[in-house]
Short mmCIF file of C-alpha atoms and ligand atoms in Angstrom, two decimals:
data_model
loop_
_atom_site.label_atom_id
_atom_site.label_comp_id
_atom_site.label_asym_id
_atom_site.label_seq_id
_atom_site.Cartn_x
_atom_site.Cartn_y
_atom_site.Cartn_z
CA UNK A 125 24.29 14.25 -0.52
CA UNK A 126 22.55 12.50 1.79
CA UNK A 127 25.11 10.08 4.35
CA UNK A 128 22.79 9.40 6.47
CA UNK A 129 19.16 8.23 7.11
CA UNK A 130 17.03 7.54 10.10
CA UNK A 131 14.16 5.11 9.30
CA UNK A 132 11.04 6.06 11.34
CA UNK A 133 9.63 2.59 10.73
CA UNK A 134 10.03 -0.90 12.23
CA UNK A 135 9.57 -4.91 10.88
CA UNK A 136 10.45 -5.68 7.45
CA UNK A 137 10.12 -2.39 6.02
CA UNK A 138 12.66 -0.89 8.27
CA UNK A 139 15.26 -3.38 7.05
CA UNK A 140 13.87 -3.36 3.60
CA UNK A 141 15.61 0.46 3.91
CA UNK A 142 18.49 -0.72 5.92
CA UNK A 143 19.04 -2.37 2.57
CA UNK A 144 19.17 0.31 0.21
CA UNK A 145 21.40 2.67 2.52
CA UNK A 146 24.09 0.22 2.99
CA UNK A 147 24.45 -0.42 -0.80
CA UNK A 148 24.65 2.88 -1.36
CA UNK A 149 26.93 3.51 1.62
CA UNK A 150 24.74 5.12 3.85
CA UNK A 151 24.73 5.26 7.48
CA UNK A 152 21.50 3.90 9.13
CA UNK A 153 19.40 5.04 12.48
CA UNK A 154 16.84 3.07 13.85
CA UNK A 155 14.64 4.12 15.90
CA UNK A 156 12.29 1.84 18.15
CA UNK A 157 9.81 1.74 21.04
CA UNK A 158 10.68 -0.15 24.68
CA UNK A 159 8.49 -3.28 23.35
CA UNK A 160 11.33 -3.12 20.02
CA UNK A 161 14.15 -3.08 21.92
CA UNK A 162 15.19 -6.69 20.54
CA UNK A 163 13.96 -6.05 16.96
CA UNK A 164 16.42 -7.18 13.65
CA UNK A 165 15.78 -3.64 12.36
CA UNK A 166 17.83 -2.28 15.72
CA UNK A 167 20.19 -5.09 15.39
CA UNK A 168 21.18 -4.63 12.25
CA UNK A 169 21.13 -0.63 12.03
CA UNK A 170 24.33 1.46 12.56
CA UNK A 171 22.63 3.03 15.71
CA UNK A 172 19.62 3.13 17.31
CA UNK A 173 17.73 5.29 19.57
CA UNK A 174 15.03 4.54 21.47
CA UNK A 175 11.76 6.69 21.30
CA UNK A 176 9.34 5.43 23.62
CA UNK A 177 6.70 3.29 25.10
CA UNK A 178 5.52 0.39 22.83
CA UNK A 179 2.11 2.04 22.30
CA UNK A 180 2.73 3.22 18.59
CA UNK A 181 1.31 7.23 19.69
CA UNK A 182 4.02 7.56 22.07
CA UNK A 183 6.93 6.21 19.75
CA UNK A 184 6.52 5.70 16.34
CA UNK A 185 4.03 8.49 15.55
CA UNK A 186 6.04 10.72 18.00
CA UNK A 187 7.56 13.63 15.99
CA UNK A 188 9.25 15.40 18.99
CA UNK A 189 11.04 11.88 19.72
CA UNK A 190 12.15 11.23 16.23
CA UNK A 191 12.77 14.41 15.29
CA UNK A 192 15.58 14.34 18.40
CA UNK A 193 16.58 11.31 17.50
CA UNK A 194 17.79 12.47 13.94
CA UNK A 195 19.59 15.19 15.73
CA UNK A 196 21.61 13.82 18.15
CA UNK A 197 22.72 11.14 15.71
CA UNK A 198 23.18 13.58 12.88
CA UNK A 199 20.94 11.95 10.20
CA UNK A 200 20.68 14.34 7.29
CA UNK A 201 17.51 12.21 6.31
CA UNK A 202 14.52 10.79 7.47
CA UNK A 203 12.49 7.79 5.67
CA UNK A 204 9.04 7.01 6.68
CA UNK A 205 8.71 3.95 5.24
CA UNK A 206 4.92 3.08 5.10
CA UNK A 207 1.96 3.45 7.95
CA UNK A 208 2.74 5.51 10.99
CA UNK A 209 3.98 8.74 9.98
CA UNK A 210 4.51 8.14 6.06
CA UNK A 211 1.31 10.48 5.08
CA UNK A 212 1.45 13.32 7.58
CA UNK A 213 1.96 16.61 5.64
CA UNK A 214 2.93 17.70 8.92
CA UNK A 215 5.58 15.39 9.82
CA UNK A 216 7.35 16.01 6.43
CA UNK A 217 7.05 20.08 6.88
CA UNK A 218 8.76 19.41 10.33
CA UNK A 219 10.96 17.37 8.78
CA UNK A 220 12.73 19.69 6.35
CA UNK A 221 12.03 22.81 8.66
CA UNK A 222 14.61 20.85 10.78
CA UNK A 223 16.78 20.90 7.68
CA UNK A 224 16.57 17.51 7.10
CA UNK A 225 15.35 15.84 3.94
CA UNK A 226 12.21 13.82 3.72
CA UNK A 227 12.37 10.87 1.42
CA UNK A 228 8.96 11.54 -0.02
CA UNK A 229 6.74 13.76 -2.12
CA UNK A 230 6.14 17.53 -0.92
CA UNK A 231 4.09 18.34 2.34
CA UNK A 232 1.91 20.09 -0.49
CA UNK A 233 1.49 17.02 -2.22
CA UNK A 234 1.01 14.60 1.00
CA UNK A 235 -1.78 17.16 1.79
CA UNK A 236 -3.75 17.24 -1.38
CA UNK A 237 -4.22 13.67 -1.90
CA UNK A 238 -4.83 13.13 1.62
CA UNK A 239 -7.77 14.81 1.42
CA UNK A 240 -9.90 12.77 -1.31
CA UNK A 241 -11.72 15.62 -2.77
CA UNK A 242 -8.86 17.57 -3.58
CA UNK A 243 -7.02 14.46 -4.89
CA UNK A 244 -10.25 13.35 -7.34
CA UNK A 245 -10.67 17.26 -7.99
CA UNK A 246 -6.74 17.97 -8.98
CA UNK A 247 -6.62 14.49 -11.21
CA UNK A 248 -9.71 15.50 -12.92
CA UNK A 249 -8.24 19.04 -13.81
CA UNK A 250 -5.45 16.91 -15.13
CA UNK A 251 -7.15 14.59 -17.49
CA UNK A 252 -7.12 11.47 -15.31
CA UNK A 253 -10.31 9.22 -15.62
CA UNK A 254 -12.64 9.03 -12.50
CA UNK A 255 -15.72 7.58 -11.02
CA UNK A 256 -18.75 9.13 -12.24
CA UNK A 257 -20.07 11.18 -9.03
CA UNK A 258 -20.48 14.82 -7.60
CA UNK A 259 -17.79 17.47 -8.11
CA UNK A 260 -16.30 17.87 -4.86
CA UNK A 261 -17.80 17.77 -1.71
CA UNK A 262 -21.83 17.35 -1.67
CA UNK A 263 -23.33 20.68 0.08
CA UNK A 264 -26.49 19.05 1.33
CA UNK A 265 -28.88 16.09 1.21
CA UNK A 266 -30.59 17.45 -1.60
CA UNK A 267 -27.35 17.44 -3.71
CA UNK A 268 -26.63 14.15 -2.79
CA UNK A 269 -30.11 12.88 -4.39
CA UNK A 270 -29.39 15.02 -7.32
CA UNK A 271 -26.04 13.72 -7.98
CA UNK A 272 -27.44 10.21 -7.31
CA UNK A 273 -30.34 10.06 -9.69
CA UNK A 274 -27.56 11.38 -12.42
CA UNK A 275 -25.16 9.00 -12.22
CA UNK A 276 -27.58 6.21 -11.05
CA UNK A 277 -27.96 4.10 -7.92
CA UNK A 278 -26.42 1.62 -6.44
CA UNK A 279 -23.87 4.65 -4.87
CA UNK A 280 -21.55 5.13 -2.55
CA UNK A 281 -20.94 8.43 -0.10
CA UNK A 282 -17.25 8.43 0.98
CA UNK A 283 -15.60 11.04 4.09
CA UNK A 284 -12.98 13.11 2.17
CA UNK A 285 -10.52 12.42 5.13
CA UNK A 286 -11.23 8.98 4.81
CA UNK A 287 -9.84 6.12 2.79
CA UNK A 288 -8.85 2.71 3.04
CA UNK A 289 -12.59 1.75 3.25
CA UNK A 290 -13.38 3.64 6.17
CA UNK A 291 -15.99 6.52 6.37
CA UNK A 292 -17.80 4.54 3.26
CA UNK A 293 -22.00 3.92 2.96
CA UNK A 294 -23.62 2.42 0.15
CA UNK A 295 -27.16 3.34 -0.83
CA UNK A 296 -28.98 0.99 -3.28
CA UNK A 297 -32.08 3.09 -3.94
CA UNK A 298 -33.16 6.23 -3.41
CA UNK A 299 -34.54 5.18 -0.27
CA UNK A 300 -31.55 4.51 1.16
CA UNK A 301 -29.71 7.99 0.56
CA UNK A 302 -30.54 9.92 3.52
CA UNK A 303 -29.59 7.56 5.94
CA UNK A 304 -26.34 6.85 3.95
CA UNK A 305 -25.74 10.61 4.13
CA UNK A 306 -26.43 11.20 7.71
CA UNK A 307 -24.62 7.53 8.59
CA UNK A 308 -21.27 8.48 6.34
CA UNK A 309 -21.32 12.51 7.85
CA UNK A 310 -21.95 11.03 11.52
CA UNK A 311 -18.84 8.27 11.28
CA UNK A 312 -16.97 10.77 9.06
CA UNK A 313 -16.97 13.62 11.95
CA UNK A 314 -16.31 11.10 14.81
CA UNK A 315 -13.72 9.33 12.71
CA UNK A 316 -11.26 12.51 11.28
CA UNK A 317 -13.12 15.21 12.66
CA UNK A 318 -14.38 16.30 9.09
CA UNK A 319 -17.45 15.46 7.92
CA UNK A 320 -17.15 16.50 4.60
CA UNK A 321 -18.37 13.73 2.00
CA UNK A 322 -18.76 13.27 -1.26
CA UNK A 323 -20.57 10.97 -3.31
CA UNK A 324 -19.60 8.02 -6.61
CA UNK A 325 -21.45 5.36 -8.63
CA UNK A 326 -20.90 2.37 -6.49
CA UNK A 327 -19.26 -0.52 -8.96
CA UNK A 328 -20.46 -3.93 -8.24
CA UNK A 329 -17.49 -6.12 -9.32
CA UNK A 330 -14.27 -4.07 -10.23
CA UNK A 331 -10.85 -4.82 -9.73
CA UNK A 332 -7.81 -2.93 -7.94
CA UNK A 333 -5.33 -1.67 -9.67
CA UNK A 334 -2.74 0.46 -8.84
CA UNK A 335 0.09 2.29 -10.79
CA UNK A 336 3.57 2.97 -9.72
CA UNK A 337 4.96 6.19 -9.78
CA UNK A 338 8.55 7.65 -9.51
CA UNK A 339 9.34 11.60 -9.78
CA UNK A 340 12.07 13.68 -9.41
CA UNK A 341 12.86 17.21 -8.36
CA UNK A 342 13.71 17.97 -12.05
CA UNK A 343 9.66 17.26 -13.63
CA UNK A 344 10.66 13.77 -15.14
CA UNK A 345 7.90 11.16 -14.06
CA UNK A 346 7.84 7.39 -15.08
CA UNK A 347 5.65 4.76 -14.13
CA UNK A 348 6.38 1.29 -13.63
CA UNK A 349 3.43 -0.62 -14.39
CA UNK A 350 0.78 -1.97 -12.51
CA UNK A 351 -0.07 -4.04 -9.54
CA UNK A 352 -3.17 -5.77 -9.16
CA UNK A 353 -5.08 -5.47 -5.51
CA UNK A 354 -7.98 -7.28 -5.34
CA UNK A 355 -7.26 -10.19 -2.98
CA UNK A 356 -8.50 -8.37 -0.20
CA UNK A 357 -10.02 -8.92 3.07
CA UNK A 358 -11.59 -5.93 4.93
CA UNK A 359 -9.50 -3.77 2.99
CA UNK A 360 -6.41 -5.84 4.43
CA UNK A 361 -4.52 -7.31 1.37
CA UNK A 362 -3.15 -10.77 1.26
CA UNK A 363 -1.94 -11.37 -1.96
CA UNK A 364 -0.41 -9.26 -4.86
CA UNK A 365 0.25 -9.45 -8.27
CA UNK A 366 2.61 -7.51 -10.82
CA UNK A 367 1.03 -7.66 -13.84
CA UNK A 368 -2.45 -7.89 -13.22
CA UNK A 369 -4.06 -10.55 -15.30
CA UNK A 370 -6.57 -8.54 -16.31
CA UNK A 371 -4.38 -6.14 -18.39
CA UNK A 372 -3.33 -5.96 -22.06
CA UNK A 373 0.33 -4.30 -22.76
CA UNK A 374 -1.97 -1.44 -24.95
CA UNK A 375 -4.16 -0.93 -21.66
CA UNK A 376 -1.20 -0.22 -19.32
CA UNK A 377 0.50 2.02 -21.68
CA UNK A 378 -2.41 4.03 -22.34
CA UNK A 379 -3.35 4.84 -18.05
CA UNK A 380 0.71 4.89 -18.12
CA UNK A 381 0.76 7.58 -20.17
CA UNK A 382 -2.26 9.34 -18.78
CA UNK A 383 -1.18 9.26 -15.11
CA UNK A 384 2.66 10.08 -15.40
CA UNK A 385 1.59 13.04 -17.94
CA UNK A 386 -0.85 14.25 -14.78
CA UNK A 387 1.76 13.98 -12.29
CA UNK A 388 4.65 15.65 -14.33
CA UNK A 389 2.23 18.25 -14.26
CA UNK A 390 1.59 18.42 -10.99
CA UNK A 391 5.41 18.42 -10.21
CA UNK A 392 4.66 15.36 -8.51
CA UNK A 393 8.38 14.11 -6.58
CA UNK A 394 9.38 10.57 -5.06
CA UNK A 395 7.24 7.28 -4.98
CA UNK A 396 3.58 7.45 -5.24
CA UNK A 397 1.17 4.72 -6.21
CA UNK A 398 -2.42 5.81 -8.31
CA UNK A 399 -5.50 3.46 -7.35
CA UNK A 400 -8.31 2.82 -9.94
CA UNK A 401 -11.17 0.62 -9.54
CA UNK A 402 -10.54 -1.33 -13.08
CA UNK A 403 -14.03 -2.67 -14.69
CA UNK A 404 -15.18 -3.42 -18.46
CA UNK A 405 -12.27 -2.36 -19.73
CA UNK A 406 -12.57 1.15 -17.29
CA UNK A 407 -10.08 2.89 -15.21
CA UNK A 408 -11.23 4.90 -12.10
CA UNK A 409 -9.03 7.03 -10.52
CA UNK A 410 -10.51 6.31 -6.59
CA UNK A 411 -7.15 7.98 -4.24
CA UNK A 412 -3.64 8.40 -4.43
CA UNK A 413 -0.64 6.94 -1.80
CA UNK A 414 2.14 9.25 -1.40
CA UNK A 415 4.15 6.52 0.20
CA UNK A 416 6.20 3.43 -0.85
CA UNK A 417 3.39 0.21 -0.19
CA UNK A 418 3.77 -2.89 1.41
CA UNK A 419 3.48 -4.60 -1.99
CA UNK A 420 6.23 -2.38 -3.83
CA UNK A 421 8.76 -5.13 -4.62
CA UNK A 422 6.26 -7.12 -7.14
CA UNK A 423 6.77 -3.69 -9.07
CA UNK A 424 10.55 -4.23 -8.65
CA UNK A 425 10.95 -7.83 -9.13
CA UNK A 426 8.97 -6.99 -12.76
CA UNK A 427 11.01 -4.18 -13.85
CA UNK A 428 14.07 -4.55 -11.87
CA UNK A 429 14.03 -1.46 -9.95
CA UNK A 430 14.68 -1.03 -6.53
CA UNK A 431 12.49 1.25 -5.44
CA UNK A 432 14.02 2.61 -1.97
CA UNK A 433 17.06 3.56 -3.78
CA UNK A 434 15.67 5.39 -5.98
CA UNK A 435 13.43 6.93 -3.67
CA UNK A 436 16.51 8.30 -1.93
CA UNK A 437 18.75 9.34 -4.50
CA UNK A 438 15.58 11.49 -5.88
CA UNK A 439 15.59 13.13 -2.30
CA UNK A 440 19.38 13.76 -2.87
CA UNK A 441 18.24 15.73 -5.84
CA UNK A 442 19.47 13.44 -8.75
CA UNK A 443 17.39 13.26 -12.17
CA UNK A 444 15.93 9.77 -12.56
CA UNK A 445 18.56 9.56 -15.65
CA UNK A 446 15.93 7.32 -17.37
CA UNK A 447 12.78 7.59 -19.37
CA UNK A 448 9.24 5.17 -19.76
CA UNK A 449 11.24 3.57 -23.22
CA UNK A 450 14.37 2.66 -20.71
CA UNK A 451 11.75 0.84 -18.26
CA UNK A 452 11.37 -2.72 -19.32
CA UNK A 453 8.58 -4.82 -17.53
CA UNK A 454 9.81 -8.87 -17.43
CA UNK A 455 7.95 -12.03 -16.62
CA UNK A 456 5.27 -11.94 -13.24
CA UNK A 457 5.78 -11.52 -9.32
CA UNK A 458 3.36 -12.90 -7.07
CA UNK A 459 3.49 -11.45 -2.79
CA UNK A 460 2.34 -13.23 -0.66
CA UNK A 461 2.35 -11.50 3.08
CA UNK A 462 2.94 -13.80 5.60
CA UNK A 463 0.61 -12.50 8.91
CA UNK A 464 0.84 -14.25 12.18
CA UNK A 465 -3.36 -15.01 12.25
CA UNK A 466 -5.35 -17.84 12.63
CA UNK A 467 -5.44 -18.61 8.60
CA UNK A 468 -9.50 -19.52 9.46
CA UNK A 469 -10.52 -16.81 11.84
CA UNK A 470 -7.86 -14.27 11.06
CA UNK A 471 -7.18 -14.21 14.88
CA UNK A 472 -4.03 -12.52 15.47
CA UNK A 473 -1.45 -14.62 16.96
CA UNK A 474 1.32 -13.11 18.64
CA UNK A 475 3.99 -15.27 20.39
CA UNK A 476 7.29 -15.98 19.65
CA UNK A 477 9.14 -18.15 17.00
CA UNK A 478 10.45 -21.53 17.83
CA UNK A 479 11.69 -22.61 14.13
CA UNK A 480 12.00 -20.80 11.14
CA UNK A 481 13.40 -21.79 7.50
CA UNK A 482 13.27 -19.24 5.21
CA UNK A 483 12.71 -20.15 1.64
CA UNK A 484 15.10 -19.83 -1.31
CA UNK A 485 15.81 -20.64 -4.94
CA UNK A 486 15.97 -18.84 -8.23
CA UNK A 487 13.34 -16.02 -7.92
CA UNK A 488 12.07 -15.81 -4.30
CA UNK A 489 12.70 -13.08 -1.95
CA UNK A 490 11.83 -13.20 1.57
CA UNK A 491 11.38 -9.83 3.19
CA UNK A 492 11.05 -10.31 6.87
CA UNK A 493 12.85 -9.15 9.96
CA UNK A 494 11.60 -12.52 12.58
CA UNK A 495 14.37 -14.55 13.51
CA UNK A 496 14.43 -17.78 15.86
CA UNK A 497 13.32 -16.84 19.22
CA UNK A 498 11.72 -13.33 18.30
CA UNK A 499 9.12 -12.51 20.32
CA UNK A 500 6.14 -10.65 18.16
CA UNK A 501 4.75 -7.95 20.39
CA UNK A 502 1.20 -7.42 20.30
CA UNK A 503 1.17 -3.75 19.75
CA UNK A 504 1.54 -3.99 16.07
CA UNK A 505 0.47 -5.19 12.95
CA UNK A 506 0.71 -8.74 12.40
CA UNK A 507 2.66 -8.95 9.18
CA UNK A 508 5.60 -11.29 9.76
CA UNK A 509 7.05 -11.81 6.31
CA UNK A 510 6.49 -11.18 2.53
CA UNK A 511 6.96 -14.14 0.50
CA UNK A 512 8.07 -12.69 -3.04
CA UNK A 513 8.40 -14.87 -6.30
CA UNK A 514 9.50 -13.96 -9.91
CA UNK A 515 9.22 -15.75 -13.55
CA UNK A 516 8.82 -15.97 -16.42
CA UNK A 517 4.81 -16.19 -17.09
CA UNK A 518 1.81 -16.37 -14.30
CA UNK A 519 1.78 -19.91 -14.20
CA UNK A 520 5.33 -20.45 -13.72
CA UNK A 521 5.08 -18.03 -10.99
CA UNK A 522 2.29 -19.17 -9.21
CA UNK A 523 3.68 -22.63 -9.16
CA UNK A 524 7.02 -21.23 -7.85
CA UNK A 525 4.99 -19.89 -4.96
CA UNK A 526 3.45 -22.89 -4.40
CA UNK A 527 7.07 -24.85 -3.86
CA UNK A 528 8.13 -21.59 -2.00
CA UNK A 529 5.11 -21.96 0.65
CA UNK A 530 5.76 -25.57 0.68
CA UNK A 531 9.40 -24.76 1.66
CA UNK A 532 8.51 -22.22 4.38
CA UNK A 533 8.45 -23.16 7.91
CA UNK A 534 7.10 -20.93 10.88
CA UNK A 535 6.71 -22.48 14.37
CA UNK A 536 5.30 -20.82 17.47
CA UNK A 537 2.41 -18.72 16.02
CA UNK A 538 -0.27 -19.50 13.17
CA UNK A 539 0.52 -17.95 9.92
CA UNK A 540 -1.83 -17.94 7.03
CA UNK A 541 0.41 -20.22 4.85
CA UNK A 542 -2.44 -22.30 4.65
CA UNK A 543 -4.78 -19.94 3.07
CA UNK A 544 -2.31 -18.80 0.36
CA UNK A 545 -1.87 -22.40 -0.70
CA UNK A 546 -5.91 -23.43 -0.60
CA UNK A 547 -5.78 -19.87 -3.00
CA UNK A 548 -2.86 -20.57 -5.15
CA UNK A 549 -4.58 -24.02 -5.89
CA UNK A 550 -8.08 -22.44 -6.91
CA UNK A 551 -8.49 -22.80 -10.52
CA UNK A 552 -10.27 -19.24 -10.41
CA UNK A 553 -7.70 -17.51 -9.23
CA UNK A 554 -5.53 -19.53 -11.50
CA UNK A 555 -6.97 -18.31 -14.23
CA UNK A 556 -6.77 -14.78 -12.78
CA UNK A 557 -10.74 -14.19 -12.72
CA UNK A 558 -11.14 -12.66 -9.85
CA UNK A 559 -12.30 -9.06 -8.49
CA UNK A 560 -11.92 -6.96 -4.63
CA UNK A 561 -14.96 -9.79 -3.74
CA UNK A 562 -13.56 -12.58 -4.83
CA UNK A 563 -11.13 -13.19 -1.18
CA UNK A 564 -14.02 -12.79 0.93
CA UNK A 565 -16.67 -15.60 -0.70
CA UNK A 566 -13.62 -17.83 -1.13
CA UNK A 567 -12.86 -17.17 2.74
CA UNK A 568 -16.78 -18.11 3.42
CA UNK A 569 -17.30 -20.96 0.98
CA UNK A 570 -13.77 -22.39 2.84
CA UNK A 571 -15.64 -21.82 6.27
CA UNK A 572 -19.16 -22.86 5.00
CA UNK A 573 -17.46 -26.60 3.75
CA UNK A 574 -16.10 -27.42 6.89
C1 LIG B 58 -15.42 2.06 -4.30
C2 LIG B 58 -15.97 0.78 -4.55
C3 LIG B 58 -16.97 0.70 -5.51
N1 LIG B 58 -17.38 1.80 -6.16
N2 LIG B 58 -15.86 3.12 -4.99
C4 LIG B 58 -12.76 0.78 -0.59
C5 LIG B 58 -11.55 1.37 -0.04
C6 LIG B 58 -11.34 2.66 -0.71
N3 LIG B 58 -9.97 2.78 -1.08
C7 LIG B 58 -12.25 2.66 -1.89
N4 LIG B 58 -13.05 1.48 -1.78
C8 LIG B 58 -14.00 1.18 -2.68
N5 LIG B 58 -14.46 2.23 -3.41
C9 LIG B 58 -16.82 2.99 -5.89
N6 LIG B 58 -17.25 4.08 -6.54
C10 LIG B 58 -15.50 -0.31 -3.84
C11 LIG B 58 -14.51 -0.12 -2.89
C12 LIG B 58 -14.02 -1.29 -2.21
C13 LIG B 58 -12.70 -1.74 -2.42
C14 LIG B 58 -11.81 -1.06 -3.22
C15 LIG B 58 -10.52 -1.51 -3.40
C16 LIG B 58 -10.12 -2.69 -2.79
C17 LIG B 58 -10.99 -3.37 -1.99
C18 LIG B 58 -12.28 -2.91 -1.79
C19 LIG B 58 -13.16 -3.62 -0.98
C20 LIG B 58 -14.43 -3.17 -0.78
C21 LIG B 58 -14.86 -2.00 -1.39
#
């Protein structure tokens, strides 16, 4: 049994934990850097230990530092929470070589799908629907062109350690191909230090949509619908959905099915999250997250799940205890995350908060850890809040948000409230047409009417 966890994280998603463990009476660590010091995770957490200088290198991706820090407090677990160390095969080796658990998949399985090949190439062997493109890594320039004039141009060549949009070159003809190989190897090897690519049909207009995923160490995997992705900027989300409009209930049992069959092969363990591009009616496997996301409580505000708690009794070794028929999806959640940016320029704007009134009301959840006179350091990212909303249908969500924005006050720093509400009130995205483009031309034709 596990009695204790230290949370390698900070922000919302370190309390977000906090949460879990002291429902479930567990003790809680926290660690932090110097510029953390007067963080809510640290307040709030049974103990904390700090790990270093605010530059995230030297504390929060320091292994030696957190790894001591679970020792001298006697933490029998450590959860990663998402970003900094949450998908590092090697962290979660060193984790359990330390005797500790890791609440997360396998090493093995952080390392596979961390390398895109393998991930596309191990999904494929499993059934699971991909891009059309080359089988593994593209030898040469001359494969590239043959795999191109296969599948047909426009395509994309993508770094195998990449993801998250980076290490990714379009070519729209055949004219364009070598450059886009030598461009993609050239940013790949500076970038990861692996120049290995590989190559897809690019698609013009999809959506995102991602599945989540719950194992345990017993072989039972369910899935717990969808969320849908695409309001985007520079691969940054802004705004999340659980269901995705875009979906029929026959769709998402039919990539359900698919996906938790693949990974109940696999032996697949803990949280993980599938991403397909979705188009005319498609699904695309693109990459796998072994990691609880940002956006995981639309998923539980939909099927009334929490998700950290199960992530950690599954690391305690307990069976789920419940199967796809026993996982009911209910009504629509809408995320909005709250970042401290210029809502026109995306500027980030760090400073400290002067007022804040968190909203409330049947079916909103605020997960944030600001507070009146926080300081936000600079060193991190700029999410200050989620802004989470559940009912009934889409529309009775989306006006909930709407009320719930309206509610919300942050002074001190710039949020991008503003943008959210100019979004919520578009009657595209009302009507849920949208697809991963549809953010950035609404961002321009905002700046463009000014
Ligand atoms: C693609 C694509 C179109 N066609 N692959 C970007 C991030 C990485 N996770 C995969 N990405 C894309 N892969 C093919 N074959 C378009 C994107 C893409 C994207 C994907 C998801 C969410 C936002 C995006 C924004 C730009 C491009």
């Amino acid at each position: 049994m596990i009695s204790k966890v230290l949370i390698a994280n900070r922000g919302e998603i370190a309390l977000r934990i906090q949460r879990a463990c002291r429902e479930m009476g567990i003790k809680t660590v926290a660690v932090h850097s110097t510029a953390d010091a007067d963080a809510m995770h640290v307040r709030l957490a049974d103990e904390a230990v700090c790990i270093g200088p605010p530059s995230a290198r030297d504390s929060y991706l320091n292994v030696a530092a957190i790894l001591s820090a679970a020792t001298i407090t006697g933490a029998d677990a450590i959860h990663p929470g998402y970003g900094f160390l949450s998908e590092n095969a090697e962290f979660a080796e060193t984790v359990e070589e330390h005797g500790l658990a890791f609440i997360g998949p396998t090493a093995e399985h952080i390392r596979t799908m961390g390398d895109k090949i393998t991930a596309k190439t191990t999904m494929r062997a499993l059934g699971v629907p991909l891009v059309p493109g080359s089988d593994g890594a593209l030898p040469d320039l001359q494969a590239a062109r043959e795999v191109a004039e296969k599948v047909g141009y426009p395509v994309l060549i993508k770094a195998a350690a990449g993801g998250g949009g980076r290490g990714m070159k379009v070519a729209q003809t055949a004219d364009d191909i070598e450059e886009a190989w030598s461009v993609a190897r050239a940013e790949a090897r500076a970038a990861f230090g692996n120049d290995e690519v590989y190559l897809e049909k690019y698609m013009n207009r999809p959506r995102h949509i991602e599945l989540q995923v719950l194992g345990d160490a017993h072989g039972n995997v369910v899935h717990f619908g969808e969320r849908d992705c695409s309001l985007q900027r520079r691969h940054q989300k802004l705004l999340e959905e659980a269901g995705s409009p875009a979906l029929t209930d026959a769709e998402r049992e039919e990539i359900g099915r698919t996906a938790t069959e693949a990974l109940s092969r696999m032996g697949y363990r803990n949280a993980g999250t599938l991403e397909f591009l979705y188009q005319d009616g498609q699904f695309c496997f693109i990459e796998m997250n072994t990691r609880l996301q940002v956006e995981h409580p639309v998923t539980e505000m939909v099927c009334n799940v929490d998700l950290v708690r199960e992530q950690i009794r599954i690391a305690s070794g307990e069976p789920l205890g419940y199967t796809q028929a026993d996982v009911k999806m209910s009504g629509h959640a809408i995320e909005c995350r709250i970042n401290a940016e210029d809502p026109e320029t995306f500027m980030p704007s760090p400073g400290t908060i002067k007022v804040f009134h968190a909203p409330g009301g049947l079916g909103v959840r605020m997960d944030s850890a600001i507070y009146v006179g926080y300081r936000i350091p600079p060193y991190y990212d700029s999410m200050i809040a989620k802004l989470i909303v559940h009912a009934p249908t889409r529309a009775e969500a989306i006006a909930r948000m709407q009320r719930a924005l309206d509610e919300c006050v942050v002074d001190g720093v710039k949020t991008v409230i503003p943008l959210h509400q100019k979004i919520l009130a578009d009657p595209s995205f009302q009507k849920g047409d949208y697809t991963i483009h549809w953010l950035e031309n609404f961002v321009a034709a905002q700046q463009a009417g000014k």
